mmCIF file with all atom_site columns, C-alpha atoms and ligand atoms in Angstrom:
data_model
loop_
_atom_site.group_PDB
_atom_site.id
_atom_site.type_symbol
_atom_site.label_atom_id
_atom_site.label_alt_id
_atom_site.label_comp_id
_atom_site.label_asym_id
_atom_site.label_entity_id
_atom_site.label_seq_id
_atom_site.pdbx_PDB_ins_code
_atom_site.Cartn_x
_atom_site.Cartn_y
_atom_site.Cartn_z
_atom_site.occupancy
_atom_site.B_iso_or_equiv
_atom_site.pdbx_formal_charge
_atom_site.auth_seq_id
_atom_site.auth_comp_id
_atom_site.auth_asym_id
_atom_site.auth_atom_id
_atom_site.pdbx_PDB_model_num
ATOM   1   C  CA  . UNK O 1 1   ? -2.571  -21.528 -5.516  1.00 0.00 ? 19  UNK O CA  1
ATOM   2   C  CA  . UNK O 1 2   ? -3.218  -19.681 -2.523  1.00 0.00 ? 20  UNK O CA  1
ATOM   3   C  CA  . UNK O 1 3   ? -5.439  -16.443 -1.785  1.00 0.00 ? 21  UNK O CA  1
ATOM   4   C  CA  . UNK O 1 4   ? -3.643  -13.929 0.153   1.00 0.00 ? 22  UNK O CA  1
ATOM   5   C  CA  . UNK O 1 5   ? -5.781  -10.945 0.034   1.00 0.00 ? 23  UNK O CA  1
ATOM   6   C  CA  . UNK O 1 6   ? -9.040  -9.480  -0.651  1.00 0.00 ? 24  UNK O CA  1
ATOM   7   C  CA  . UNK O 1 7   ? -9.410  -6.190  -1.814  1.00 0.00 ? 25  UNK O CA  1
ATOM   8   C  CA  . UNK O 1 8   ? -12.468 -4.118  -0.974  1.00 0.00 ? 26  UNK O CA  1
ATOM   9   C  CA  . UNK O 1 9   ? -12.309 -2.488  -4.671  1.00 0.00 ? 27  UNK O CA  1
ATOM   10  C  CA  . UNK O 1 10  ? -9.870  -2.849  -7.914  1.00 0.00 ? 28  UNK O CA  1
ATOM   11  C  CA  . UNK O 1 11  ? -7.594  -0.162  -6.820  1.00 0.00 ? 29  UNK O CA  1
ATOM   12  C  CA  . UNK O 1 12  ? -6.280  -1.746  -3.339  1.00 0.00 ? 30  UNK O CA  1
ATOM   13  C  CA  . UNK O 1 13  ? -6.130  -5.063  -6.038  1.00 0.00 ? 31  UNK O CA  1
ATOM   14  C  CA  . UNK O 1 14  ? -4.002  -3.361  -8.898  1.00 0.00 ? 32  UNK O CA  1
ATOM   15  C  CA  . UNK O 1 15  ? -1.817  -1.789  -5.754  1.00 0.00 ? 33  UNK O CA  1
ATOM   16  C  CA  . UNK O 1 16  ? -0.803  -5.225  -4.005  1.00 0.00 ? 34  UNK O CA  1
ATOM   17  C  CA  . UNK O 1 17  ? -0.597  -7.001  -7.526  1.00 0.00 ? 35  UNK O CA  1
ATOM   18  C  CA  . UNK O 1 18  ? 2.010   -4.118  -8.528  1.00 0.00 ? 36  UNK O CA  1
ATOM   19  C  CA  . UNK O 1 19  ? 4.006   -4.559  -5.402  1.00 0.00 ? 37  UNK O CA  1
ATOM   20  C  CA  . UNK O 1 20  ? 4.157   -8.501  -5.785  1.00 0.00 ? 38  UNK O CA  1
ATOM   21  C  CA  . UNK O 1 21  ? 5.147   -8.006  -9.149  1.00 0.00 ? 39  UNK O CA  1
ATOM   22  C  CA  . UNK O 1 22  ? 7.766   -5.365  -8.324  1.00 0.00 ? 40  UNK O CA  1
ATOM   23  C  CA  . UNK O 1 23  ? 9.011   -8.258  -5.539  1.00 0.00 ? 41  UNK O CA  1
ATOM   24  C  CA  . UNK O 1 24  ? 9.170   -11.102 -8.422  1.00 0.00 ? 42  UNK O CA  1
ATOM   25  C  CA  . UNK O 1 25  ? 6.131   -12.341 -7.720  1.00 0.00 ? 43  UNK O CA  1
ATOM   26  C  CA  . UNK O 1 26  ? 3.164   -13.592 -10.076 1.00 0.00 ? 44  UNK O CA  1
ATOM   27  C  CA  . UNK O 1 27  ? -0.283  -13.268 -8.793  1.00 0.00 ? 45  UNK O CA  1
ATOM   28  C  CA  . UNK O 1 28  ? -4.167  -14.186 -10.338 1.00 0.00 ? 46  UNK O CA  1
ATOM   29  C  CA  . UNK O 1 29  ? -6.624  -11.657 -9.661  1.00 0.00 ? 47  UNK O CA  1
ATOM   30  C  CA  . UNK O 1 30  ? -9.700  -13.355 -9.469  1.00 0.00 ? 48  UNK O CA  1
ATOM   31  C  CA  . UNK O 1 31  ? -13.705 -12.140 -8.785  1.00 0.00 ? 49  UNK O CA  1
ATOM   32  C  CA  . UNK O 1 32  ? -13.112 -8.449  -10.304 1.00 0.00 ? 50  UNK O CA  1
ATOM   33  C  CA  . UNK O 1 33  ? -16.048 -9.690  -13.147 1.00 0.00 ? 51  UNK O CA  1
ATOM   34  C  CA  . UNK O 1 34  ? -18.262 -10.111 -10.183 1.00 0.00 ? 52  UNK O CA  1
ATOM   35  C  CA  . UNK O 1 35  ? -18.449 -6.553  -9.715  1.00 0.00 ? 53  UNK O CA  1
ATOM   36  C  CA  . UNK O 1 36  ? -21.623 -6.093  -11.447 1.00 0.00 ? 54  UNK O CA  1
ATOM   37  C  CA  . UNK O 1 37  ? -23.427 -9.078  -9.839  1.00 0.00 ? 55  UNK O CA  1
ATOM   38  C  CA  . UNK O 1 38  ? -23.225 -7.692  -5.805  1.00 0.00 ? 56  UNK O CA  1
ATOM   39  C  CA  . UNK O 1 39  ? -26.639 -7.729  -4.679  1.00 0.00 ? 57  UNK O CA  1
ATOM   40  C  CA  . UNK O 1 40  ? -27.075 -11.695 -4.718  1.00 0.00 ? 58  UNK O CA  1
ATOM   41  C  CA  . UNK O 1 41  ? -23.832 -12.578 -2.360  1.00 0.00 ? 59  UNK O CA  1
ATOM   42  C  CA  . UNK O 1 42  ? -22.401 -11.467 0.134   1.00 0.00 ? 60  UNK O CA  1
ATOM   43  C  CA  . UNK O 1 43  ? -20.304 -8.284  -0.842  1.00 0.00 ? 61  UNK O CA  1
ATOM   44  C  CA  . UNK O 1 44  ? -17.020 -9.815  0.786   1.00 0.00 ? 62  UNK O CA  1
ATOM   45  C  CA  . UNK O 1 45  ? -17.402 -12.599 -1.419  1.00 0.00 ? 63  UNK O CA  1
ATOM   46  C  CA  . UNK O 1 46  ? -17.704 -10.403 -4.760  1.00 0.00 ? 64  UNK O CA  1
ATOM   47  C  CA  . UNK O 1 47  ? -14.438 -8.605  -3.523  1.00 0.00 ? 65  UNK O CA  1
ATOM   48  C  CA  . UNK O 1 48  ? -11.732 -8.865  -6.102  1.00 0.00 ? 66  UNK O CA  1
ATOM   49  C  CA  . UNK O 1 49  ? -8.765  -11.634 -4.472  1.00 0.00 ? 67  UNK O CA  1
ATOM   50  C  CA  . UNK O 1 50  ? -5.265  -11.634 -5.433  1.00 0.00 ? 68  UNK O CA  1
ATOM   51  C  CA  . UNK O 1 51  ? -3.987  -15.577 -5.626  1.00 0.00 ? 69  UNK O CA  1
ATOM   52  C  CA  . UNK O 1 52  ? -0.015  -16.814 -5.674  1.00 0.00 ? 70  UNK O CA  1
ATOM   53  C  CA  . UNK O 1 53  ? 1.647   -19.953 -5.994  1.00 0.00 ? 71  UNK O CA  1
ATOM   54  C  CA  . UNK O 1 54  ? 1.712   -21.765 -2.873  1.00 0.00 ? 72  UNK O CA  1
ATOM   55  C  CA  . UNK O 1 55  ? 5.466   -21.639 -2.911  1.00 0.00 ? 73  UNK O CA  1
ATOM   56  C  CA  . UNK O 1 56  ? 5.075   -17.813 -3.175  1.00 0.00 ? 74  UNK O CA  1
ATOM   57  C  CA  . UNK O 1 57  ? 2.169   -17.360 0.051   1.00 0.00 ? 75  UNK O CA  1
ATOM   58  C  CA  . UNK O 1 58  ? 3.842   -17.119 2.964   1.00 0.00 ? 76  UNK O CA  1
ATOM   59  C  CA  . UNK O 1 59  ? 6.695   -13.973 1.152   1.00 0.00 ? 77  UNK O CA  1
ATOM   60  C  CA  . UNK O 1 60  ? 3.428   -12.295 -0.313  1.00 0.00 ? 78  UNK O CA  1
ATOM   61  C  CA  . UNK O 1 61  ? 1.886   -12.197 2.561   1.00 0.00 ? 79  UNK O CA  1
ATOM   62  C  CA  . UNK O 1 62  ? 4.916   -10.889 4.542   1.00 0.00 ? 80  UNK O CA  1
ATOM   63  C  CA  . UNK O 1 63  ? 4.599   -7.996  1.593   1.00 0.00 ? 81  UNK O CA  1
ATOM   64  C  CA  . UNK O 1 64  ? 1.208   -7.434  2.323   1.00 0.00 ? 82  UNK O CA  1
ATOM   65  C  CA  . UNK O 1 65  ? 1.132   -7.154  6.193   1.00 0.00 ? 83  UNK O CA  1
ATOM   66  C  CA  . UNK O 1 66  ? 4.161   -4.589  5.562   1.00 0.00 ? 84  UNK O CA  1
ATOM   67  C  CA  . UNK O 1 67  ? 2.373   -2.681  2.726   1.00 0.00 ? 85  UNK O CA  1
ATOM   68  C  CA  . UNK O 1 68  ? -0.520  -2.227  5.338   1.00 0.00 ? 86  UNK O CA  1
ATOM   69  C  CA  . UNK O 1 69  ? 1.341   -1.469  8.216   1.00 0.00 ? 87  UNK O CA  1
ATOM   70  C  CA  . UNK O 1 70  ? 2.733   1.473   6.034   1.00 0.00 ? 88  UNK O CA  1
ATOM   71  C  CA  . UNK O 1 71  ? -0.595  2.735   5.118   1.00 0.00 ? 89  UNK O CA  1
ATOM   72  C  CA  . UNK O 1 72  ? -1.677  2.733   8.662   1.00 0.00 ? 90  UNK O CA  1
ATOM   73  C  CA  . UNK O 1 73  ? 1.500   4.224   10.456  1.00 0.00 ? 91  UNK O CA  1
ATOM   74  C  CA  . UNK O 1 74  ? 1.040   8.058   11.300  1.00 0.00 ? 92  UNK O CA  1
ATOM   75  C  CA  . UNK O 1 75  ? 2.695   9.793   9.224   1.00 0.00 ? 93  UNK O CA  1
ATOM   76  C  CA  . UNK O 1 76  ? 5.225   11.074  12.147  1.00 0.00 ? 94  UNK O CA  1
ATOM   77  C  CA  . UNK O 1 77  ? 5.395   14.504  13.330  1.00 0.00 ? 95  UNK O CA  1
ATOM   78  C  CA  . UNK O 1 78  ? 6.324   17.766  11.693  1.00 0.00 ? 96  UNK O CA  1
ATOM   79  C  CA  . UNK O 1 79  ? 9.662   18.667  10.898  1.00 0.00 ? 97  UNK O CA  1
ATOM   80  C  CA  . UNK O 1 80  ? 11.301  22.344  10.377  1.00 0.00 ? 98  UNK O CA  1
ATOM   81  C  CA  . UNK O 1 81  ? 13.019  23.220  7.371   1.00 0.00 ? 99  UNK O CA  1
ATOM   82  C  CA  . UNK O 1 82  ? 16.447  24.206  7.931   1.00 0.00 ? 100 UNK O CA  1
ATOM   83  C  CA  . UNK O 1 83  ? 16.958  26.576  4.746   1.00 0.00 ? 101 UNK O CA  1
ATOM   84  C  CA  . UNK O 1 84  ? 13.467  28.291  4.675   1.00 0.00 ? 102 UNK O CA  1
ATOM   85  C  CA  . UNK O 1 85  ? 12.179  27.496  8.354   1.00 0.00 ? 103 UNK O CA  1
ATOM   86  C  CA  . UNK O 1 86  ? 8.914   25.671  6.684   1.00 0.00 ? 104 UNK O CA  1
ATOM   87  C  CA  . UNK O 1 87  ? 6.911   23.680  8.782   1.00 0.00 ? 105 UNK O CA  1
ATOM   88  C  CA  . UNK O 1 88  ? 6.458   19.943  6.931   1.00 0.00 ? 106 UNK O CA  1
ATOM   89  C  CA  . UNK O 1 89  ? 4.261   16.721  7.618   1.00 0.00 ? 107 UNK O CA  1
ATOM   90  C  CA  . UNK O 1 90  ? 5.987   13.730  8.853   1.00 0.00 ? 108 UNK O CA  1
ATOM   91  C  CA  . UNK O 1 91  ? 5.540   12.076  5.551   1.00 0.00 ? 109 UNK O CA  1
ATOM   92  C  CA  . UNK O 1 92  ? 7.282   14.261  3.439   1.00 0.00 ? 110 UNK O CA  1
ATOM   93  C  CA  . UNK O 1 93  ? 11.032  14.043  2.925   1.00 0.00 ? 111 UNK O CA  1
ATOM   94  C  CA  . UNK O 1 94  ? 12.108  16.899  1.655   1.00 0.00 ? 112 UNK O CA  1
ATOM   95  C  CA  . UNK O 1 95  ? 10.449  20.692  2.084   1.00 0.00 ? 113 UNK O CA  1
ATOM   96  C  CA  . UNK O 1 96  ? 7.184   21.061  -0.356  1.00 0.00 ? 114 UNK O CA  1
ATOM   97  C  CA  . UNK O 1 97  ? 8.327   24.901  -0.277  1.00 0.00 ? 115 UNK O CA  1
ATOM   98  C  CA  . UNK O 1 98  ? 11.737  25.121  -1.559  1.00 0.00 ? 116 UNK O CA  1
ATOM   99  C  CA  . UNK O 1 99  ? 12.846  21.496  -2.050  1.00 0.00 ? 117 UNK O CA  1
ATOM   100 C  CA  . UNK O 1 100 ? 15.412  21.022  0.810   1.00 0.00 ? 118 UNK O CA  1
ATOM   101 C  CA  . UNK O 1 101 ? 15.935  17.584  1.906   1.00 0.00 ? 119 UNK O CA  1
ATOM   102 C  CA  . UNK O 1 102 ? 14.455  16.844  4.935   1.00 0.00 ? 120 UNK O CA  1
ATOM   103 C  CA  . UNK O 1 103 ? 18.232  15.635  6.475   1.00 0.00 ? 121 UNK O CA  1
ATOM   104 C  CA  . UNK O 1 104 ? 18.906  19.016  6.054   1.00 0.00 ? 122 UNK O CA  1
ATOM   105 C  CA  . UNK O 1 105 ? 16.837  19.892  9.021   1.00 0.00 ? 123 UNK O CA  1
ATOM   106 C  CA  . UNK O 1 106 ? 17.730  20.108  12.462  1.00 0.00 ? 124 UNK O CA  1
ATOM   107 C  CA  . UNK O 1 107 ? 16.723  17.207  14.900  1.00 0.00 ? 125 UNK O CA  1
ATOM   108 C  CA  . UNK O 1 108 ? 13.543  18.070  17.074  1.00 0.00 ? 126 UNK O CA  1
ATOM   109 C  CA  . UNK O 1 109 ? 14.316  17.895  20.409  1.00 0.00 ? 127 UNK O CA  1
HETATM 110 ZN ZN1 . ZN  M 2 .   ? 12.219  24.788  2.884   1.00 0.00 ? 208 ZN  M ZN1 1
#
């Protein structure tokens, strides 16, 4: 077994576990019943750790640099929509107002 992440809180945990899973991967989470006991250690060593096969590392790994990349990326600039002339965030793909899919709208110049 192999650790290939440490997650700052459950949540971030449960998130990577789910996306090895979805990618056919099996994964240990180990620590999160150390919650309780920060105080004692070092808080990065109470952090709940997700742990694969050694066979599986190196892929889950790949998974995980990509998931964070994602999360960190701006979220690209507004677009127009081309049926009701909304202005949307980068991140969304179709128009929160009236539903249009975002290839729908024109290109920015
Ligand atoms: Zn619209």
């Amino acid at each position: 077994m192999k650790k290939v992440y440490a997650a700052p809180d459950l949540l971030s945990a449960g998130h990577v576990r789910n996306l090895l899973e979805q990618s056919g991967i099996g994964s240990d989470l180990r620590n999160y019943y150390l919650g309780g006991g920060v105080g004692d250690l070092p808080v990065n060593e109470c952090w709940p750790e997700i742990w694969v096969d050694d066979g599986d590392a190196s892929r889950a790994e790949q998974l995980i640099r990509e998931l964070q990349s994602a999360l960190a990326a701006p979220p690209g600039p507004l677009w127009h929509c081309a049926r009701c002339g909304e202005p949307n965030e980068g991140q969304f793909s179709e128009c929160w107002r009236c539903g249009a899919p975002r290839s729908e709208a024109p290109q920015t110049p």
